[in-house]
XYZ file of C-alpha atoms in Angstrom:
638
model
C 4.056 14.404 -38.419
C 5.405 11.001 -40.024
C 5.941 8.097 -38.175
C 9.283 7.239 -36.751
C 11.961 6.182 -39.278
C 12.077 2.779 -41.063
C 15.041 1.949 -38.130
C 12.628 2.272 -35.112
C 9.840 0.527 -37.192
C 12.243 -2.545 -37.410
C 12.995 -2.135 -33.708
C 9.267 -2.631 -32.998
C 9.253 -5.753 -35.242
C 12.224 -7.476 -33.516
C 11.043 -6.292 -30.333
C 7.295 -8.072 -30.713
C 9.343 -11.011 -31.942
C 11.774 -11.257 -29.220
C 9.061 -11.175 -26.849
C 6.549 -13.218 -28.801
C 9.485 -15.892 -28.318
C 9.293 -15.765 -24.617
C 6.318 -16.130 -24.331
C 6.167 -19.418 -26.391
C 8.548 -20.290 -24.961
C 6.776 -20.261 -21.156
C 3.746 -21.915 -22.261
C 2.893 -24.748 -20.095
C 1.867 -27.994 -22.132
C -1.271 -28.193 -21.281
C -1.759 -24.612 -23.318
C -2.010 -22.454 -20.262
C 0.056 -19.221 -19.110
C 0.490 -18.713 -15.375
C 3.541 -16.879 -13.447
C 4.362 -15.679 -10.073
C 1.501 -13.555 -8.079
C 4.118 -11.512 -5.883
C 3.020 -10.388 -2.689
C 3.831 -8.817 0.485
C 5.477 -11.160 3.270
C 2.469 -11.496 5.535
C 1.108 -14.354 3.298
C 4.631 -16.681 3.479
C 4.383 -15.427 7.225
C 0.456 -16.698 8.268
C 1.764 -20.054 6.300
C 4.582 -20.654 8.934
C 2.161 -20.158 11.733
C -0.580 -22.429 10.208
C 1.660 -25.263 10.213
C 3.582 -24.344 13.522
C -0.377 -24.830 14.995
C -1.359 -28.004 12.983
C 1.857 -29.394 13.352
C 2.448 -29.791 9.840
C 5.965 -27.746 9.701
C 8.324 -30.267 9.801
C 6.557 -31.909 6.434
C 7.743 -28.694 4.292
C 10.638 -26.863 3.822
C 9.933 -23.991 5.766
C 13.291 -23.567 6.899
C 13.773 -21.788 3.173
C 11.090 -19.536 4.428
C 14.454 -17.995 6.202
C 16.295 -16.845 3.655
C 13.474 -14.984 1.930
C 11.863 -13.563 4.772
C 15.808 -12.152 5.657
C 16.010 -11.139 1.618
C 12.531 -8.584 1.936
C 13.495 -7.050 4.790
C 15.004 -3.530 4.213
C 17.603 -1.235 5.436
C 15.698 0.775 7.485
C 14.260 -3.286 9.421
C 11.784 -3.314 8.139
C 9.590 -5.123 5.353
C 7.349 -3.446 2.540
C 4.096 -3.746 2.106
C 5.167 -2.680 -2.081
C 8.452 -2.003 -3.243
C 9.909 1.065 -1.971
C 7.183 2.137 0.686
C 9.139 2.506 3.053
C 8.220 -0.335 5.377
C 5.126 -1.073 7.082
C 3.833 -1.982 10.565
C 1.938 -4.700 10.438
C 3.971 -6.324 7.575
C 6.991 -6.184 9.167
C 5.032 -8.070 12.686
C 4.270 -11.023 11.008
C 7.983 -11.235 9.649
C 9.064 -10.920 12.878
C 7.072 -13.751 14.398
C 7.403 -15.782 11.260
C 11.148 -15.283 12.020
C 10.482 -16.647 15.277
C 8.146 -19.597 14.995
C 11.579 -20.472 12.506
C 13.653 -20.539 16.053
C 15.301 -16.862 14.938
C 17.006 -15.383 18.117
C 15.959 -12.488 19.275
C 19.619 -11.232 19.366
C 20.433 -11.426 15.241
C 21.146 -8.586 14.066
C 18.042 -8.680 11.622
C 15.908 -9.207 14.414
C 17.486 -6.008 16.380
C 17.186 -3.955 13.413
C 13.412 -4.688 13.053
C 12.562 -4.674 16.600
C 13.666 -1.217 16.407
C 11.612 -0.552 13.003
C 8.592 -2.091 14.407
C 8.904 -0.163 18.430
C 9.490 3.199 16.263
C 6.099 3.035 15.022
C 4.060 1.381 18.143
C 3.717 -1.607 18.154
C 1.980 -4.174 17.948
C -1.129 -1.824 19.595
C -1.133 0.107 16.504
C -0.789 -2.820 13.906
C -4.104 -4.243 12.134
C -6.938 -6.294 13.283
C -5.569 -8.799 11.223
C -2.097 -9.000 12.687
C -3.685 -9.108 16.202
C -5.403 -12.462 15.582
C -2.627 -14.427 13.951
C -0.966 -13.334 17.325
C -3.639 -14.370 19.561
C -3.956 -17.223 18.178
C -0.492 -18.785 19.768
C -0.773 -15.827 23.236
C 0.795 -13.515 21.832
C -2.109 -10.685 22.004
C -4.960 -10.740 23.841
C -8.578 -12.088 22.108
C -9.715 -9.524 24.151
C -8.742 -6.077 21.840
C -10.159 -8.872 18.645
C -13.266 -7.673 17.399
C -16.326 -9.740 17.949
C -18.751 -11.719 15.665
C -21.449 -13.636 16.455
C -22.082 -17.332 14.873
C -25.733 -16.226 14.154
C -24.649 -13.972 11.820
C -25.070 -16.985 9.595
C -28.907 -17.302 10.586
C -30.260 -14.485 8.563
C -31.642 -15.501 5.761
C -30.713 -13.616 2.732
C -33.511 -11.222 2.095
C -32.816 -9.783 5.381
C -30.664 -6.403 5.969
C -27.738 -7.512 6.350
C -26.432 -11.434 6.443
C -23.121 -12.525 4.783
C -23.656 -11.797 0.812
C -24.010 -8.678 1.807
C -19.948 -8.899 2.485
C -17.684 -9.622 -0.279
C -16.917 -12.882 -1.836
C -13.188 -12.609 -0.727
C -14.626 -11.043 2.988
C -17.835 -13.672 2.964
C -15.238 -16.974 2.353
C -11.843 -15.617 5.139
C -15.260 -14.216 7.419
C -17.383 -17.101 7.684
C -14.583 -19.944 9.246
C -13.301 -17.128 11.423
C -16.905 -16.616 12.990
C -15.558 -19.926 14.604
C -12.727 -19.139 15.540
C -12.984 -16.026 17.147
C -16.048 -17.601 18.896
C -13.742 -20.565 20.047
C -10.495 -17.907 20.494
C -8.269 -20.453 20.552
C -4.669 -20.104 21.732
C -2.789 -23.191 19.918
C 0.403 -24.744 21.988
C 3.294 -24.986 19.455
C 6.944 -26.021 19.560
C 9.136 -23.987 20.408
C 6.974 -21.357 22.182
C 7.406 -17.919 21.439
C 6.647 -14.416 23.092
C 6.251 -11.361 21.072
C 6.442 -9.211 24.777
C 9.320 -7.391 23.344
C 7.244 -5.518 20.598
C 5.291 -3.453 22.726
C 6.018 -0.250 22.400
C 4.219 0.508 26.034
C 5.218 -1.825 27.997
C 3.491 -5.317 28.346
C 1.942 -3.921 31.374
C 0.547 -0.875 29.888
C -0.791 -3.353 26.718
C -4.716 -2.161 27.042
C -5.981 -5.154 24.566
C -9.215 -2.606 22.887
C -10.407 -1.660 19.523
C -9.158 1.705 19.130
C -12.042 4.245 19.502
C -12.744 7.131 16.589
C -14.368 10.194 18.239
C -17.283 9.493 15.988
C -20.337 8.160 15.279
C -18.570 4.499 14.155
C -17.808 4.038 17.710
C -21.217 2.960 18.459
C -19.823 -0.433 17.021
C -17.368 -0.713 19.770
C -20.675 -0.700 22.429
C -22.047 -3.158 20.036
C -18.711 -5.012 20.319
C -18.762 -4.317 24.483
C -22.793 -5.770 24.253
C -21.083 -8.685 22.044
C -18.582 -9.728 24.541
C -20.942 -9.897 28.176
C -23.199 -11.669 25.967
C -19.844 -14.456 25.957
C -18.700 -14.097 29.251
C -22.636 -14.776 30.135
C -23.224 -17.523 27.454
C -26.209 -15.439 26.453
C -25.143 -15.841 23.074
C -28.291 -17.369 20.904
C -28.148 -19.603 18.549
C -24.255 -20.591 19.973
C -24.040 -23.773 18.735
C -26.533 -23.363 15.631
C -24.147 -21.045 13.919
C -21.464 -22.359 14.331
C -22.451 -25.414 13.071
C -23.985 -23.680 9.920
C -20.240 -22.077 9.509
C -18.751 -24.989 9.846
C -21.771 -26.610 6.590
C -20.659 -23.813 4.682
C -16.993 -24.572 5.290
C -17.661 -28.537 3.659
C -20.052 -27.053 0.702
C -17.509 -25.123 -0.691
C -13.960 -27.035 -0.618
C -13.172 -27.226 -3.802
C -12.016 -31.069 -5.045
C -8.385 -29.354 -5.515
C -9.109 -28.519 -1.553
C -8.821 -24.991 -2.335
C -11.345 -22.423 -0.300
C -12.205 -18.763 -2.762
C -9.270 -19.135 -4.463
C -7.497 -17.214 -2.189
C -4.563 -18.085 0.748
C -6.574 -15.833 3.703
C -9.864 -17.915 2.867
C -7.888 -21.161 2.898
C -5.614 -20.659 5.417
C -9.026 -19.335 8.065
C -11.037 -22.263 6.397
C -7.766 -24.342 7.897
C -7.706 -23.001 11.238
C -11.463 -22.917 11.811
C -11.154 -26.862 11.424
C -8.536 -26.637 14.119
C -10.590 -24.877 16.601
C -13.231 -27.511 16.005
C -11.112 -30.095 16.466
C -9.981 -31.611 13.436
C -7.357 -34.409 13.400
C -4.414 -33.268 10.860
C -5.023 -36.361 8.873
C -8.979 -35.887 7.745
C -9.071 -35.942 4.104
C -10.888 -32.571 4.633
C -7.336 -31.039 6.476
C -5.196 -32.743 4.564
C -6.968 -31.333 0.688
C -6.965 -28.176 2.629
C -3.106 -28.556 3.135
C -1.836 -29.252 0.060
C -4.088 -26.788 -1.970
C -1.921 -24.540 0.788
C 1.176 -26.117 -1.094
C 0.031 -25.848 -4.280
C 0.507 -22.086 -3.953
C 3.693 -21.788 -2.635
C 7.188 -21.719 -4.515
C 9.829 -23.754 -4.149
C 14.096 -22.468 -5.108
C 16.952 -24.099 -4.282
C 16.878 -21.480 -0.755
C 13.904 -20.528 -0.445
C 10.109 -21.127 -0.235
C 7.274 -18.420 -0.478
C 3.431 -19.108 -1.331
C 1.424 -16.656 -3.392
C -2.292 -15.157 -2.212
C -3.650 -16.113 -5.485
C -3.070 -17.819 -8.656
C -3.943 -16.852 -11.700
C -3.596 -18.888 -14.630
C -6.971 -17.928 -16.850
C -6.013 -13.877 -16.687
C -2.555 -14.606 -17.701
C -3.796 -17.140 -20.387
C -6.845 -14.819 -21.965
C -3.789 -11.497 -21.768
C -0.701 -14.115 -23.298
C -3.534 -14.820 -26.465
C -4.751 -11.479 -26.570
C -1.222 -10.051 -27.074
C 0.209 -12.956 -29.106
C -2.349 -12.337 -31.442
C -2.454 -8.700 -31.586
C 1.107 -8.587 -32.275
C 0.464 -10.873 -35.550
C 0.038 -14.661 -34.761
C -2.015 -15.767 -36.247
C -5.485 -16.815 -35.199
C -5.219 -20.173 -35.987
C -1.626 -20.522 -34.577
C -1.066 -23.633 -32.420
C -0.369 -21.846 -29.291
C -2.771 -19.970 -29.147
C -5.107 -22.592 -30.680
C -3.892 -25.315 -27.337
C -4.410 -22.041 -24.918
C -8.437 -21.237 -26.374
C -9.289 -24.996 -26.252
C -8.062 -24.928 -22.335
C -9.782 -21.971 -21.748
C -12.989 -23.580 -22.863
C -12.911 -26.164 -20.509
C -12.302 -23.756 -17.513
C -15.779 -21.852 -18.309
C -17.679 -22.571 -14.882
C -21.356 -23.865 -15.298
C -22.652 -24.259 -11.820
C -24.288 -21.844 -9.491
C -21.986 -20.434 -7.018
C -22.246 -17.485 -4.601
C -23.210 -15.092 -7.378
C -26.684 -16.599 -7.762
C -27.818 -15.419 -4.289
C -28.326 -11.690 -5.452
C -28.527 -12.759 -8.807
C -31.536 -14.643 -9.629
C -32.194 -14.229 -12.763
C -28.246 -15.177 -14.179
C -27.318 -18.826 -15.700
C -24.028 -19.748 -15.382
C -21.121 -19.618 -17.770
C -18.756 -17.736 -16.115
C -14.682 -17.692 -15.180
C -12.604 -17.073 -12.679
C -9.279 -15.924 -11.783
C -7.463 -19.706 -10.983
C -6.968 -23.650 -12.061
C -10.302 -24.214 -9.944
C -12.411 -21.938 -8.064
C -16.423 -23.045 -9.414
C -18.074 -20.955 -6.715
C -16.555 -17.340 -7.781
C -16.359 -16.873 -10.844
C -15.546 -12.651 -11.745
C -16.824 -10.258 -14.154
C -13.195 -9.117 -14.957
C -11.439 -12.442 -16.142
C -15.330 -13.433 -17.579
C -14.612 -10.607 -20.262
C -11.027 -10.800 -21.317
C -11.805 -14.440 -21.979
C -14.137 -13.727 -24.122
C -12.085 -11.280 -25.960
C -9.275 -13.477 -26.159
C -11.652 -16.889 -27.715
C -12.926 -14.259 -30.445
C -9.732 -13.528 -31.452
C -8.709 -17.439 -31.975
C -9.877 -19.211 -34.467
C -10.682 -22.877 -33.214
C -11.587 -26.106 -34.630
C -14.935 -25.872 -32.996
C -16.106 -22.718 -33.446
C -19.947 -23.678 -32.856
C -18.522 -24.728 -29.011
C -16.530 -21.680 -28.626
C -19.528 -19.215 -29.494
C -22.351 -20.830 -27.517
C -19.866 -20.956 -24.910
C -19.160 -16.920 -25.974
C -23.059 -17.122 -25.462
C -23.548 -18.277 -22.096
C -20.996 -15.143 -20.837
C -22.289 -12.780 -22.090
C -25.878 -13.693 -21.142
C -24.096 -14.294 -17.185
C -22.400 -10.455 -17.715
C -25.389 -9.089 -18.439
C -27.292 -10.357 -15.732
C -24.304 -8.850 -12.895
C -24.969 -5.736 -14.181
C -25.051 -3.304 -10.609
C -28.606 -0.380 -10.289
C -25.801 2.417 -10.372
C -25.236 1.160 -14.232
C -21.801 -1.033 -13.765
C -20.119 -3.830 -12.753
C -18.515 -5.682 -9.905
C -15.903 -8.064 -10.048
C -17.914 -10.759 -8.205
C -21.103 -9.969 -6.749
C -24.269 -7.979 -7.997
C -25.114 -4.781 -5.138
C -22.671 -5.427 -2.980
C -22.080 -2.306 -1.465
C -23.172 -1.527 1.741
C -20.623 0.822 2.648
C -21.378 0.707 5.999
C -19.078 -2.357 6.522
C -15.954 -0.854 5.633
C -16.329 1.214 9.151
C -17.128 -2.079 11.948
C -14.193 -2.767 13.775
C -13.189 -6.159 12.322
C -13.103 -4.717 8.355
C -10.102 -2.334 9.496
C -8.870 -3.382 5.471
C -12.391 -1.260 4.172
C -12.388 -4.273 1.934
C -15.706 -5.764 3.234
C -17.231 -5.552 -0.050
C -17.308 -4.901 -3.989
C -19.140 -2.376 -5.554
C -19.106 -1.828 -9.587
C -16.271 -0.112 -10.529
C -14.604 1.743 -13.876
C -12.206 -0.536 -15.214
C -14.454 -3.471 -14.630
C -17.751 -1.886 -16.265
C -15.226 -0.233 -19.537
C -13.729 -3.605 -19.891
C -17.305 -5.318 -20.489
C -18.021 -2.128 -22.538
C -14.886 -3.227 -24.385
C -15.743 -6.597 -25.044
C -19.009 -5.888 -25.991
C -17.190 -3.553 -28.704
C -14.324 -5.904 -29.302
C -16.946 -8.803 -30.271
C -19.594 -6.823 -32.051
C -21.339 -8.171 -28.982
C -25.003 -6.951 -27.395
C -26.823 -6.676 -24.364
C -30.814 -4.114 -23.763
C -29.730 -1.662 -25.371
C -30.633 0.600 -21.935
C -28.433 -1.172 -20.110
C -25.753 -0.495 -22.216
C -26.402 2.968 -21.918
C -26.422 2.832 -18.380
C -22.940 1.544 -18.208
C -21.697 3.791 -20.793
C -23.468 6.751 -18.469
C -21.377 5.473 -15.349
C -18.753 5.565 -16.829
C -19.508 9.653 -17.743
C -20.171 10.323 -13.952
C -17.263 8.181 -12.731
C -14.566 10.299 -14.823
C -12.210 12.450 -12.311
C -12.248 16.188 -12.135
C -8.645 15.992 -14.241
C -9.942 13.637 -16.901
C -9.397 10.382 -15.262
C -10.148 7.046 -14.011
C -10.333 5.437 -10.869
C -8.567 2.006 -10.912
C -9.858 -0.648 -8.379
C -7.958 -3.809 -9.477
C -4.661 -2.037 -10.669
C -2.594 0.058 -9.890
C -4.353 3.589 -10.531
C -5.461 5.987 -12.489
C -3.454 5.302 -16.074
C -4.683 1.476 -15.661
C -8.420 3.122 -14.996
C -8.534 5.123 -17.377
C -6.310 2.937 -20.304
C -9.719 0.646 -19.628
C -12.306 3.621 -20.117
C -10.116 5.137 -22.988
C -10.504 0.859 -24.670
C -14.182 0.858 -23.511
C -15.634 3.986 -24.746
C -13.236 3.910 -27.926
C -15.242 0.760 -28.980
C -18.614 0.930 -28.031
C -19.546 5.267 -28.078
C -16.854 7.490 -29.360
C -18.688 9.438 -31.350
C -21.351 10.022 -27.488
C -18.099 10.128 -25.739
C -15.325 11.770 -27.399
C -14.833 14.642 -24.685
C -14.630 12.470 -22.339
C -12.194 10.871 -24.714
C -10.086 13.580 -25.375
C -10.362 14.626 -21.305
C -8.837 11.378 -21.147
C -6.446 11.268 -23.624
C -4.714 15.151 -22.784
C -4.615 13.152 -18.841
C -2.434 10.469 -20.204
C -0.255 12.525 -21.820
C 0.064 15.096 -19.213
C 1.424 12.735 -16.754
C 4.070 11.123 -19.161
C 7.667 10.971 -17.447
C 10.635 12.588 -18.881
C 12.597 8.974 -19.622
C 9.304 8.836 -22.125
C 7.619 6.028 -20.289
C 4.159 6.665 -17.110
C 4.687 4.649 -13.423
C 2.329 5.852 -11.033
C 2.926 4.614 -7.394
C 0.759 2.592 -4.757
C 0.504 6.128 -2.814
C -1.979 7.062 -4.730
C -4.276 5.527 -3.237
C -4.254 6.961 -0.189
C -3.420 10.126 -1.538
C -4.757 11.404 -4.979
C -2.607 14.126 -5.488
C 0.027 11.397 -6.276
C -2.177 10.845 -9.466
C -0.196 9.449 -12.686
C 2.542 10.295 -10.837
C 5.367 7.436 -10.058
C 8.786 5.681 -11.891
C 7.656 4.469 -14.823
C 7.456 0.802 -15.097
C 6.620 -1.127 -18.239
C 3.392 -2.241 -17.216
C 2.243 1.401 -17.022
C 4.060 2.871 -19.761
C 2.029 0.033 -21.690
C -1.673 1.148 -20.064
C -0.437 4.323 -21.328
C -0.513 3.504 -24.830
C -3.018 1.461 -25.204
C -4.956 3.879 -23.821
C -4.045 6.903 -25.833
C -4.004 4.256 -28.802
C -8.067 4.136 -28.369
C -8.459 7.491 -28.054
C -7.099 8.707 -31.356
C -8.767 5.869 -33.165
C -11.711 7.345 -31.700
C -11.313 10.396 -32.148
C -8.336 10.658 -35.057
C -6.038 12.930 -32.978
C -3.130 10.657 -32.113
C -0.639 12.043 -29.868
C 1.678 10.783 -31.751
C 4.589 12.446 -29.679
C 3.825 11.637 -26.276
C 2.983 7.787 -27.982
C 6.076 7.611 -29.845
C 8.353 8.539 -26.794
C 6.155 5.560 -24.896
C 7.174 3.349 -27.274
C 11.434 4.583 -27.547
C 11.138 4.021 -23.070
C 9.700 0.128 -24.090
C 12.429 -0.606 -26.720
C 15.225 1.150 -24.735
C 14.417 -0.627 -21.845
C 13.272 -4.591 -23.419
C 16.153 -7.129 -22.307
C 17.910 -8.931 -24.618
C 16.029 -12.174 -23.766
C 13.073 -9.830 -25.180
C 11.338 -9.810 -21.595
C 11.119 -6.282 -19.355
C 11.524 -6.131 -15.705
C 9.603 -4.122 -12.938
C 10.332 -4.174 -9.338
C 7.200 -2.237 -9.133
C 3.946 -3.245 -7.724
C 1.153 -2.004 -10.380
C -1.773 -4.897 -9.244
C -4.224 -3.851 -6.646
C -5.466 -6.527 -4.185
C -7.176 -3.732 -1.871
C -6.665 -0.040 -2.291
C -4.420 1.138 0.732
C -3.590 -2.048 2.094
C -2.967 -4.963 -0.381
C -0.495 -4.537 -3.354
C -0.197 -7.121 -6.289
C 3.094 -8.234 -8.525
C 1.493 -9.763 -11.059
C 5.396 -11.280 -13.134
C 3.768 -11.323 -17.078
C 2.377 -7.938 -16.613
C 5.630 -6.853 -17.503
C 5.306 -9.205 -20.876
C 1.989 -9.558 -21.997
C 0.789 -5.577 -22.015
C 3.846 -4.092 -23.152
C 3.643 -7.046 -25.720
C -0.162 -5.936 -26.446
C 0.722 -2.098 -26.832
C 4.064 -2.660 -29.574
C 1.531 -4.486 -31.541
C -2.119 -1.679 -31.410
C 1.703 0.819 -32.139
C 2.498 -0.982 -34.950
C -0.759 -2.352 -36.415
C -1.878 1.479 -36.728
C 1.816 2.979 -37.782
C 1.060 0.944 -40.620
C -1.540 3.281 -41.283
C -0.009 6.422 -41.596
């Protein structure tokens, strides 16, 4: 079969040029790329609550949040966890709370619709623990229904069977401050005071402030929680104040100079709530820095004010560089050179929380954000190394030294099963996801196929090496993780299309002959789930229901991932799925807009599977560009 006609080849070239021009036009003066990281409305709603609690609400344009929340409410009356999900209860309760805090009366049409939606789904009593916790802070829910967290947990030694470092980095940085908040159980006075009595479906008098029973052995945690609460009532909690003081020190030690904690809004908000519970003054420099850091995550337009859960400049920059170079920009182009030097300046040379369990590793990784020295991650580090390997910098010796440090750090982070996790080593005590407090099922950070694949792709693409036995362990891990259908799970992107693309990209470089059968099965699965319009798409619901693997409306980013995976598989096996790729390329060409961009409404990034999703606004730009660039490169050989 011949490659598509000359007109199509010309269209691919033009599409690449248009998107390259767009990406180059939005590069920041310092050399990085950075675009919005969108989530659901709860992050912004919780920031409204935070400023009400601190009394700093009049110093921010929070009145614009009302317009944002109204724009996100759907016709059914609720607010969504991800685009098109039909509405989600906890998200809707928090949006309703924020609107009421902003002065919107219960009689407002939007509130009437929202209240109906919420009550039909069980009301406040059926919401997640963290929603209830935020309501308890202002007296709209009882602390009796919130799981207790004894402060003495802070005093458990690092080598104890359980300690705070057995929690994932995001759970740890959010939970340590909550040890203080939940111990103090504050009810803050806000102006104006509100109630949410109307959101209890069973009626306020009938509410049972208790943890939900599962009817199995996990109810032991409920019994344990009752014991903790009794100890609190009798003031018999051992080492209570020592634990509080240790948590306070931990929080202060981990605040960045910029005011951030953990690089994520939940950790930042919870740390500020802990300081408020400890009666810190709003004028305290620690508090002022923290509040400014929250401001830095905000996006203000003429009409709206929203807050991102996190920011992704390192991630966006590395991927934009890779896409631009692989689509034809020279490795010494001024734009990618400037970006590469910016990335070099962001390498973290300090020890972070990862070093608690990793006693051998030395610093040399990258984080997701501008500043997050305690929490670099494997995924960002691998992508940055690949980007640096592709760019030609004025000081190549400095670049190679940075890459060597990164590879050594990454090698030291390999987990016992053979794969890599995002932030920590062997952070895999699954029982933590069963505790009542952990109802988001995100308390740990085990190794995953997508992060493991990224490491192996880094090694293969850059001709880099780690211990041969450890590399073989990683390959074996990926083979074991392949699903019966031939695909791989995607922890950090939606979902099996993301995971499969990543693994195919890795295995095709690192072990094509040994894993040929696995590669062919993965490619066949991708071909099998292509949509009739030529694109690929997968709903976030595939995390809840694996029967939905690879199913969903086509998107630019997921189509690009599928094409990238198929190209990798073809290069490894010489069995190119040409027709499927050509249909995918046509989908990208047909959906590209006149300014060279693509648009997708769907969320294709993952925070916590089943519970929290993300839309990276640059995914729909640099991944299609990368796919078109790789397609153009192989088409020249056919």
